[in-house]
Short mmCIF file of C-alpha atoms in Angstrom, two decimals:
data_model
loop_
_atom_site.label_atom_id
_atom_site.label_comp_id
_atom_site.label_asym_id
_atom_site.label_seq_id
_atom_site.Cartn_x
_atom_site.Cartn_y
_atom_site.Cartn_z
CA MET A 243 143.51 93.72 70.00
CA ALA A 244 142.71 92.80 73.42
CA LEU A 245 142.07 95.44 76.00
CA THR A 246 144.61 96.02 78.66
CA GLN A 247 144.04 97.10 82.31
CA SER A 248 145.21 100.44 81.64
CA ASP A 249 142.59 100.85 78.87
CA ILE A 250 139.80 99.79 81.00
CA ASP A 251 141.30 102.15 83.81
CA VAL A 252 141.04 105.07 81.56
CA GLU A 253 137.38 104.16 80.89
CA ILE A 254 136.69 103.64 84.56
CA LYS A 255 138.13 107.02 85.44
CA ASP A 256 136.20 109.11 82.72
CA LEU A 257 132.90 107.54 83.92
CA GLN A 258 133.81 108.26 87.50
CA ASP A 259 134.68 111.81 86.74
CA ALA A 260 131.55 112.47 84.72
CA TYR A 261 129.54 111.19 87.59
CA ASP A 262 131.36 113.14 90.19
CA LYS A 263 130.96 116.34 88.05
CA ALA A 264 127.25 115.71 87.54
CA VAL A 265 126.61 115.04 91.31
CA ALA A 266 128.65 118.27 92.21
CA GLY A 267 126.35 120.12 89.70
CA GLY A 268 123.08 118.76 91.52
CA ALA A 269 122.42 115.60 89.75
CA PRO A 270 120.86 112.95 92.27
CA VAL A 271 123.18 110.26 93.91
CA ARG A 272 122.88 107.11 92.13
CA HIS A 273 122.73 104.26 94.49
CA HIS A 274 122.71 101.41 91.98
CA PRO A 275 125.08 100.94 89.13
CA SER A 276 124.04 102.16 85.65
CA ARG A 277 123.19 99.19 83.53
CA ASP A 278 125.15 100.77 80.66
CA TYR A 279 128.71 100.45 82.09
CA PRO A 280 131.04 99.83 79.01
CA PRO A 281 134.44 98.95 81.07
CA TYR A 282 132.24 95.84 81.94
CA ARG A 283 132.23 94.37 78.39
CA SER A 284 129.49 91.77 79.00
CA SER A 285 127.09 94.75 79.51
CA LEU A 286 127.26 96.28 76.08
CA LEU A 287 124.79 94.24 74.35
CA ARG A 288 122.68 93.45 77.56
CA HIS A 289 121.21 96.70 78.75
CA PRO A 290 118.01 98.32 77.66
CA LYS A 291 118.29 101.47 75.52
CA GLN A 292 114.88 102.67 76.20
CA PRO A 293 114.11 104.33 79.57
CA LEU A 294 112.37 101.98 82.17
CA VAL A 295 108.64 102.54 82.38
CA ALA A 296 107.33 103.63 85.79
CA VAL A 297 104.78 101.72 87.51
CA ASP A 298 102.58 103.17 90.14
CA GLY A 299 103.58 101.46 93.31
CA GLY A 300 100.69 102.88 95.22
CA ASP A 301 98.06 100.47 93.50
CA PRO A 302 97.57 97.72 96.01
CA GLU A 303 96.72 95.22 93.36
CA THR A 304 100.05 95.63 91.68
CA VAL A 305 101.34 91.94 92.22
CA GLU A 306 104.97 92.91 92.60
CA LEU A 307 104.10 94.57 96.08
CA SER A 308 103.63 91.18 97.39
CA GLY A 309 106.41 88.69 97.27
CA PRO A 310 107.42 84.83 97.66
CA VAL A 311 107.45 83.45 100.99
CA PHE A 312 109.93 80.94 102.33
CA GLY A 313 109.75 78.66 105.32
CA VAL A 314 111.85 76.16 107.34
CA THR A 315 111.29 73.42 104.79
CA ASP A 316 113.04 75.56 101.99
CA ILE A 317 116.50 75.23 103.78
CA THR A 318 118.19 72.49 105.81
CA GLU A 319 120.33 73.03 109.08
CA HIS A 320 123.50 72.85 107.50
CA ASP A 321 122.64 75.13 104.53
CA SER A 322 124.19 77.94 106.28
CA ASP A 323 127.59 76.42 107.33
CA LEU A 324 129.36 75.70 104.24
CA THR A 325 132.14 74.14 105.77
CA ILE A 326 130.27 71.01 107.02
CA GLN A 327 128.45 69.98 103.58
CA HIS A 328 131.14 67.44 102.63
CA ARG A 329 132.99 64.76 104.42
CA GLY A 330 136.30 66.76 105.03
CA GLU A 331 137.40 70.09 106.00
CA PRO A 332 137.58 72.64 103.32
CA LEU A 333 140.93 74.43 102.93
CA GLY A 334 141.11 78.11 103.41
CA GLU A 335 140.64 80.77 105.87
CA ARG A 336 137.40 80.00 107.69
CA MET A 337 134.98 82.96 108.30
CA THR A 338 131.52 83.63 109.97
CA VAL A 339 129.84 86.21 107.85
CA SER A 340 126.74 87.84 109.55
CA GLY A 341 124.58 91.03 109.31
CA ARG A 342 120.97 92.19 109.29
CA LEU A 343 118.50 92.52 106.41
CA LEU A 344 116.66 95.82 106.89
CA ASP A 345 114.35 98.11 104.88
CA ARG A 346 115.19 101.52 104.09
CA ASP A 347 113.54 102.65 107.20
CA GLY A 348 115.86 100.45 109.53
CA ARG A 349 113.19 97.85 110.09
CA PRO A 350 114.32 94.21 110.26
CA VAL A 351 113.15 92.05 107.23
CA ARG A 352 112.07 88.90 108.80
CA GLY A 353 111.90 85.10 107.76
CA GLN A 354 113.35 86.01 104.11
CA LEU A 355 115.58 83.81 102.14
CA ILE A 356 119.18 84.72 101.53
CA GLU A 357 121.22 82.56 99.31
CA ILE A 358 125.09 82.95 98.80
CA TRP A 359 127.57 81.39 96.37
CA GLN A 360 131.20 81.99 96.14
CA ALA A 361 134.67 80.67 94.69
CA ASN A 362 136.72 78.47 97.01
CA ALA A 363 139.96 79.57 98.82
CA ALA A 364 141.79 79.22 95.50
CA GLY A 365 139.54 81.46 93.32
CA ARG A 366 137.63 78.63 91.57
CA TYR A 367 133.90 78.02 91.49
CA ALA A 368 132.51 74.55 91.73
CA HIS A 369 130.98 75.20 88.16
CA LEU A 370 132.01 73.19 84.96
CA ARG A 371 132.17 76.22 82.68
CA GLU A 372 134.90 77.96 84.97
CA GLN A 373 138.21 77.54 83.29
CA HIS A 374 140.51 79.21 85.94
CA PRO A 375 143.38 76.81 86.55
CA ALA A 376 143.13 76.58 90.02
CA PRO A 377 142.16 73.53 92.20
CA LEU A 378 138.64 72.40 93.05
CA ASP A 379 138.40 71.65 96.80
CA PRO A 380 136.53 68.42 97.00
CA ASN A 381 135.18 69.63 100.53
CA PHE A 382 133.81 72.85 99.35
CA THR A 383 131.11 73.81 96.96
CA GLY A 384 130.49 77.38 98.00
CA VAL A 385 126.72 77.55 98.26
CA GLY A 386 124.65 78.40 101.22
CA ARG A 387 121.05 79.28 102.32
CA THR A 388 119.46 80.77 105.36
CA LEU A 389 116.27 82.58 106.62
CA THR A 390 116.53 85.89 108.43
CA ASP A 391 115.73 85.71 111.94
CA ASP A 392 113.20 87.67 114.23
CA GLN A 393 115.74 90.47 114.07
CA GLY A 394 116.51 90.15 110.46
CA ARG A 395 119.77 88.65 111.22
CA TYR A 396 121.69 86.11 109.10
CA ARG A 397 124.69 84.16 109.67
CA PHE A 398 127.02 81.95 107.42
CA THR A 399 130.08 79.84 108.10
CA THR A 400 132.15 79.73 104.99
CA ILE A 401 135.69 79.94 103.74
CA LYS A 402 137.24 83.28 102.35
CA PRO A 403 137.15 83.21 98.76
CA GLY A 404 140.31 83.75 96.61
CA PRO A 405 140.53 86.41 93.84
CA TYR A 406 140.48 84.97 90.23
CA PRO A 407 141.00 86.03 86.59
CA TRP A 408 137.83 86.34 84.45
CA GLY A 409 138.83 87.39 80.86
CA ASN A 410 136.99 90.58 80.67
CA HIS A 411 140.29 92.23 79.22
CA THR A 412 143.87 91.27 79.56
CA ASN A 413 144.81 90.57 83.28
CA ALA A 414 141.49 91.26 84.53
CA TRP A 415 141.30 90.06 88.25
CA ARG A 416 138.30 90.11 90.50
CA PRO A 417 138.70 91.02 94.12
CA ALA A 418 137.45 88.44 96.39
CA HIS A 419 133.76 88.41 96.96
CA ILE A 420 130.56 86.60 98.05
CA HIS A 421 127.50 86.63 95.90
CA PHE A 422 124.23 87.27 97.74
CA SER A 423 120.65 86.85 96.53
CA VAL A 424 118.08 88.14 98.87
CA PHE A 425 114.34 88.59 98.89
CA GLY A 426 112.14 91.13 100.59
CA THR A 427 108.52 91.24 101.55
CA ALA A 428 107.66 92.47 98.09
CA PHE A 429 109.07 91.32 94.82
CA THR A 430 110.05 94.74 94.10
CA GLN A 431 112.70 94.36 96.65
CA ARG A 432 114.52 91.61 95.14
CA LEU A 433 118.25 91.99 95.03
CA ILE A 434 121.34 90.18 93.85
CA THR A 435 124.59 91.68 94.84
CA GLN A 436 128.11 90.93 95.96
CA MET A 437 129.92 91.74 99.42
CA TYR A 438 133.52 92.39 99.31
CA PHE A 439 136.39 92.15 101.95
CA PRO A 440 138.09 95.25 103.47
CA SER A 441 141.26 96.71 101.78
CA ASP A 442 141.37 94.65 98.78
CA PRO A 443 144.06 95.89 96.50
CA LEU A 444 141.95 94.87 93.36
CA PHE A 445 139.08 97.14 93.97
CA ARG A 446 140.31 100.06 91.61
CA TYR A 447 140.76 97.64 88.85
CA ASP A 448 137.47 95.75 88.99
CA PRO A 449 134.85 97.35 86.46
CA ILE A 450 131.86 95.38 88.20
CA LEU A 451 132.63 97.19 91.58
CA GLN A 452 133.45 100.38 89.84
CA SER A 453 130.11 100.21 88.04
CA VAL A 454 128.58 101.61 91.29
CA THR A 455 129.97 105.01 90.63
CA ASP A 456 129.14 106.56 93.83
CA ARG A 457 131.91 106.12 96.37
CA ALA A 458 129.58 105.90 99.51
CA ALA A 459 127.33 103.38 97.72
CA ARG A 460 130.49 101.42 96.72
CA ASP A 461 131.76 101.37 100.35
CA ARG A 462 128.31 99.99 101.31
CA LEU A 463 129.20 96.73 99.42
CA ILE A 464 132.40 96.10 101.71
CA ALA A 465 132.06 94.00 104.78
CA THR A 466 133.63 95.26 108.26
CA TYR A 467 136.10 93.07 110.06
CA GLN A 468 134.22 92.46 113.43
CA HIS A 469 136.49 90.95 116.16
CA ASP A 470 133.64 90.25 118.39
CA LEU A 471 132.12 87.98 115.44
CA SER A 472 135.39 86.22 115.20
CA ARG A 473 134.92 82.76 117.28
CA PRO A 474 137.84 81.67 119.32
CA GLU A 475 140.33 79.37 117.83
CA PHE A 476 137.69 78.80 114.91
CA SER A 477 136.75 81.70 112.58
CA MET A 478 137.29 85.33 111.53
CA GLY A 479 134.13 87.53 111.84
CA TYR A 480 132.76 89.98 109.16
CA GLU A 481 129.71 91.97 109.41
CA TRP A 482 127.76 93.05 106.59
CA ASP A 483 124.15 94.73 106.62
CA ILE A 484 122.12 94.73 103.44
CA VAL A 485 119.36 97.46 103.03
CA LEU A 486 116.67 96.37 100.46
CA ASP A 487 115.30 99.33 98.09
CA GLY A 488 111.78 99.38 97.04
CA PRO A 489 108.73 101.75 97.31
CA SER A 490 107.72 102.66 100.67
CA ALA A 491 104.19 101.28 100.03
CA THR A 492 105.65 97.72 100.12
CA TRP A 493 105.98 97.56 103.86
CA ILE A 494 103.06 96.28 106.06
CA GLU A 495 103.32 97.44 109.66
CA GLU A 496 102.02 94.23 110.95
CA GLY A 497 103.91 92.12 108.42
CA ARG A 498 106.33 89.21 108.72
CA MET B 124 110.41 109.91 111.30
CA THR B 125 112.86 107.21 111.27
CA GLU B 126 116.10 107.88 109.37
CA ARG B 127 116.11 106.67 105.93
CA LEU B 128 118.80 104.11 105.16
CA LEU B 129 120.61 103.89 101.93
CA PRO B 130 120.06 100.96 99.68
CA THR B 131 122.83 98.11 99.15
CA PRO B 132 123.70 98.52 95.42
CA SER B 133 122.95 95.63 92.97
CA GLN B 134 125.74 93.80 91.35
CA THR B 135 125.79 91.27 88.40
CA ILE B 136 124.72 87.53 89.19
CA GLY B 137 127.61 86.58 86.98
CA PRO B 138 128.28 83.46 84.78
CA PHE B 139 128.84 81.05 87.62
CA TYR B 140 125.46 81.05 89.67
CA GLY B 141 124.58 77.73 87.99
CA HIS B 142 125.54 75.45 90.68
CA ALA B 143 123.64 77.84 93.38
CA LEU B 144 120.38 79.29 92.50
CA PRO B 145 118.52 77.20 89.86
CA PHE B 146 116.85 74.23 91.43
CA PRO B 147 115.18 71.04 90.13
CA ASP B 148 111.80 71.77 88.72
CA GLY B 149 112.36 75.17 89.43
CA GLY B 150 109.90 75.90 86.68
CA GLN B 151 107.36 73.40 87.74
CA VAL B 152 104.89 75.74 89.76
CA ALA B 153 101.97 73.75 88.65
CA SER B 154 101.60 70.18 89.91
CA GLN B 155 102.37 67.62 87.09
CA GLY B 156 99.25 66.81 85.17
CA HIS B 157 97.06 69.68 86.51
CA PRO B 158 94.35 70.10 84.21
CA GLU B 159 94.41 74.03 84.11
CA ALA B 160 98.29 74.16 83.82
CA ILE B 161 99.60 76.63 81.44
CA THR B 162 103.35 77.05 80.03
CA LEU B 163 104.96 80.10 79.59
CA HIS B 164 107.97 80.09 77.47
CA GLY B 165 110.26 81.81 75.09
CA TYR B 166 113.92 83.26 74.48
CA VAL B 167 116.02 85.76 76.08
CA PHE B 168 117.86 87.72 73.36
CA ASP B 169 120.66 90.41 73.54
CA GLY B 170 121.06 93.55 71.45
CA ALA B 171 122.66 91.61 68.54
CA GLY B 172 119.70 89.21 68.33
CA GLU B 173 121.66 86.40 69.99
CA VAL B 174 120.30 84.08 72.67
CA ILE B 175 121.51 84.41 76.24
CA PRO B 176 122.27 81.02 77.50
CA ASP B 177 123.15 82.23 81.11
CA ALA B 178 120.21 84.27 82.19
CA LEU B 179 118.20 83.46 85.07
CA LEU B 180 114.51 84.19 85.48
CA ASP B 181 112.41 84.74 88.64
CA PHE B 182 108.69 84.61 88.31
CA TRP B 183 106.11 85.86 90.76
CA GLN B 184 102.34 85.57 90.17
CA ALA B 185 99.03 85.53 91.85
CA ALA B 186 97.35 82.24 92.34
CA PRO B 187 94.31 81.18 90.38
CA ASP B 188 92.01 82.48 93.17
CA GLY B 189 93.62 85.91 93.08
CA SER B 190 95.42 85.34 96.31
CA LEU B 191 98.94 87.16 96.49
CA GLU B 192 99.84 85.36 99.67
CA GLY B 193 102.15 82.78 98.26
CA ALA B 194 103.09 79.87 100.27
CA PRO B 195 106.54 78.46 101.47
CA GLY B 196 107.93 75.23 99.75
CA SER B 197 109.14 76.27 96.37
CA LEU B 198 112.82 75.16 97.41
CA ARG B 199 112.11 72.54 99.86
CA ARG B 200 115.09 70.64 101.08
CA ASP B 201 115.60 67.28 102.30
CA PRO B 202 116.80 67.73 106.08
CA SER B 203 118.43 64.12 105.96
CA THR B 204 120.58 64.73 102.70
CA GLY B 205 120.40 68.27 102.33
CA GLY B 206 119.38 67.56 98.82
CA PHE B 207 116.26 69.03 96.97
CA LEU B 208 113.07 67.47 98.12
CA GLY B 209 110.79 69.28 95.57
CA ARG B 210 107.48 71.06 95.86
CA ASN B 211 104.61 69.05 97.63
CA GLY B 212 102.51 69.20 94.39
CA LEU B 213 99.64 70.70 96.56
CA ASP B 214 100.33 74.25 97.61
CA PHE B 215 100.61 76.90 94.98
CA THR B 216 103.59 78.82 96.05
CA GLY B 217 103.42 81.49 93.26
CA PHE B 218 107.10 81.46 92.84
CA GLY B 219 109.23 79.89 90.04
CA ARG B 220 112.88 80.17 88.88
CA VAL B 221 114.28 79.17 85.59
CA ALA B 222 117.79 79.45 84.07
CA THR B 223 117.81 79.74 80.44
CA ASP B 224 119.17 76.68 78.48
CA ALA B 225 121.88 76.41 76.03
CA ASP B 226 119.54 77.84 73.40
CA GLY B 227 118.44 80.63 75.51
CA ARG B 228 115.10 79.27 75.97
CA TYR B 229 113.14 79.25 79.29
CA ALA B 230 109.67 77.37 80.17
CA LEU B 231 107.38 77.96 83.21
CA HIS B 232 104.72 75.50 84.07
CA THR B 233 102.17 77.06 86.12
CA LEU B 234 98.53 77.86 86.68
CA PRO B 235 96.68 80.97 85.38
CA PRO B 236 97.08 83.94 87.52
CA GLY B 237 93.85 85.29 89.01
CA ASN B 238 94.91 88.83 89.99
CA ALA B 239 92.44 91.72 89.56
CA GLY B 240 92.64 93.05 86.01
CA LEU B 241 94.42 91.68 83.26
CA PRO B 242 96.18 88.48 84.24
CA TYR B 243 99.97 88.78 84.28
CA ILE B 244 102.99 87.14 85.38
CA SER B 245 105.84 89.16 86.95
CA VAL B 246 109.34 88.54 85.65
CA CYS B 247 112.65 89.53 87.15
CA VAL B 248 115.62 89.10 84.62
CA PHE B 249 119.31 88.50 85.86
CA ALA B 250 122.17 87.72 83.62
CA ARG B 251 125.97 88.02 83.30
CA GLY B 252 126.82 91.47 81.91
CA LEU B 253 123.59 92.98 83.82
CA VAL B 254 124.61 94.64 86.80
CA HIS B 255 121.21 95.62 88.09
CA HIS B 256 118.30 93.07 87.44
CA LEU B 257 115.33 94.12 85.15
CA PHE B 258 111.42 93.76 85.99
CA THR B 259 109.02 92.96 83.38
CA ARG B 260 105.58 91.53 82.94
CA ALA B 261 104.11 88.64 80.72
CA TYR B 262 100.50 89.42 80.27
CA LEU B 263 98.42 86.30 79.31
CA ALA B 264 95.57 88.57 77.54
CA ASP B 265 95.17 91.94 75.93
CA GLY B 266 92.75 94.60 77.09
CA ALA B 267 92.45 97.86 79.29
CA ASP B 268 95.38 98.04 81.56
CA PRO B 269 96.83 101.27 83.18
CA LEU B 270 100.34 100.13 82.14
CA LEU B 271 99.66 98.80 78.74
CA ASP B 272 97.65 101.86 77.93
CA SER B 273 100.21 104.23 78.70
CA LEU B 274 102.61 102.62 76.06
CA PRO B 275 102.81 103.27 72.57
CA ALA B 276 101.39 100.20 70.41
CA ASP B 277 104.76 98.76 69.58
CA ARG B 278 106.12 98.86 72.84
CA ARG B 279 102.85 97.62 74.38
CA ALA B 280 103.26 94.43 72.13
CA THR B 281 106.47 93.31 73.77
CA LEU B 282 104.52 92.75 77.18
CA ILE B 283 101.69 90.53 75.77
CA ALA B 284 102.52 86.91 75.33
CA ALA B 285 101.28 85.14 72.29
CA GLU B 286 98.82 82.28 72.85
CA GLY B 287 99.56 79.10 71.30
CA ALA B 288 98.26 75.59 71.11
CA ASN B 289 97.72 73.44 74.14
CA ARG B 290 97.70 76.27 76.57
CA THR B 291 101.06 77.61 75.89
CA TYR B 292 101.97 81.34 75.81
CA ARG B 293 105.31 82.60 74.01
CA PHE B 294 106.96 85.60 75.57
CA ASP B 295 110.31 86.56 74.29
CA ILE B 296 112.60 88.95 76.42
CA ARG B 297 114.80 91.36 74.26
CA LEU B 298 117.44 93.14 76.54
CA GLN B 299 118.23 95.73 73.72
CA GLY B 300 117.55 96.78 70.27
CA GLU B 301 114.66 96.31 67.88
CA GLY B 302 111.53 95.04 69.69
CA GLU B 303 113.34 95.80 73.04
CA THR B 304 110.94 94.51 75.89
CA VAL B 305 109.62 97.25 78.05
CA PHE B 306 111.24 97.02 81.55
CA LEU B 307 109.69 98.40 84.57
CA GLU B 308 110.52 100.46 87.73
CA PHE B 309 108.25 100.64 90.74
CA GLN B 310 107.86 104.09 92.58
#
């Protein structure tokens, strides 16, 4: 029998309670989701059961302490404006999404590639395997790229994505979100994540967001409406900073 | 001492990245016909032994001369059309990206890494169902190595690609279960 939302809600609550209790008892705060998160059914057969093996990041010859570099030829000017990639205007609420890419010491991570992808305003991806019966928008593909500037800042112009059903369980709906793929100066800083919008009523029902069991960490996935970023008679502004994890040995003081 | 910021949590790549992240020739790091080119290939499996047709693999490695500098140009775009222009075929960028195909298979065409110690290619695995990516290494030779030497024999074997004919190396990735690949965390 297909699981209902209330079945999933119980699992989410149990794991949340267990995490809260562990932290209250002195366990470390967990900034990233546990790969083993049963309410997200697709994770069941896709998480390793053996513990990860630690690699000494202090060894300068460790390949992963360096990382891919990207330059201006890797992007085009209109890659960061998802509303001008087709002949007509896409439908939906136009947004400016901007923020800074930082390392854990608060230093800007410069010249790094940020890629985004998302559903359209009706909650449909321009992806053939997607079956959600919402209209495709011929003027919106939902893919963008940019490089961070000297302050580590990125900026995209896009359309607010809609929520959509995703079949994890009966009546499963994803909150509106934008996927982000990010590089740092070290391969170990590689991050793929999702940005959410403030006050979405679907947050509590979504096992993917709730897989981040630390409340403060979860809140860091939610953008802030920023009126100063709104462009008059044009777009709403959202601000979202991204902080890359990774061993402290990755940073080069004179680096990019 | 500056204040330590807290990291942005990881989230799954989901199933619908296919129109966004893979790019043509993402696995063609070596220029076509390069006499030194090697092929790293294999399958990605889940805990039931089924292939995973919707995984994405990023690769990063040293250049043949050992350099870790890399070069821009992996994802070169055409400024007039916005389309993909392709690598220039001359600079070795060190970076590759391949989505597994319907059979759960990937192939990376590259040059032998010249890093100090045993040669290896660093792999980052993303997939639907995986809320936090996984790092592993495909070693192209066996021998003394601090990481490999720290592992029991059966686990060590999961990190060593099997050399085949025509400069090919088979490296399967098992996310769970029997023969589970060793995944790494960097401290």
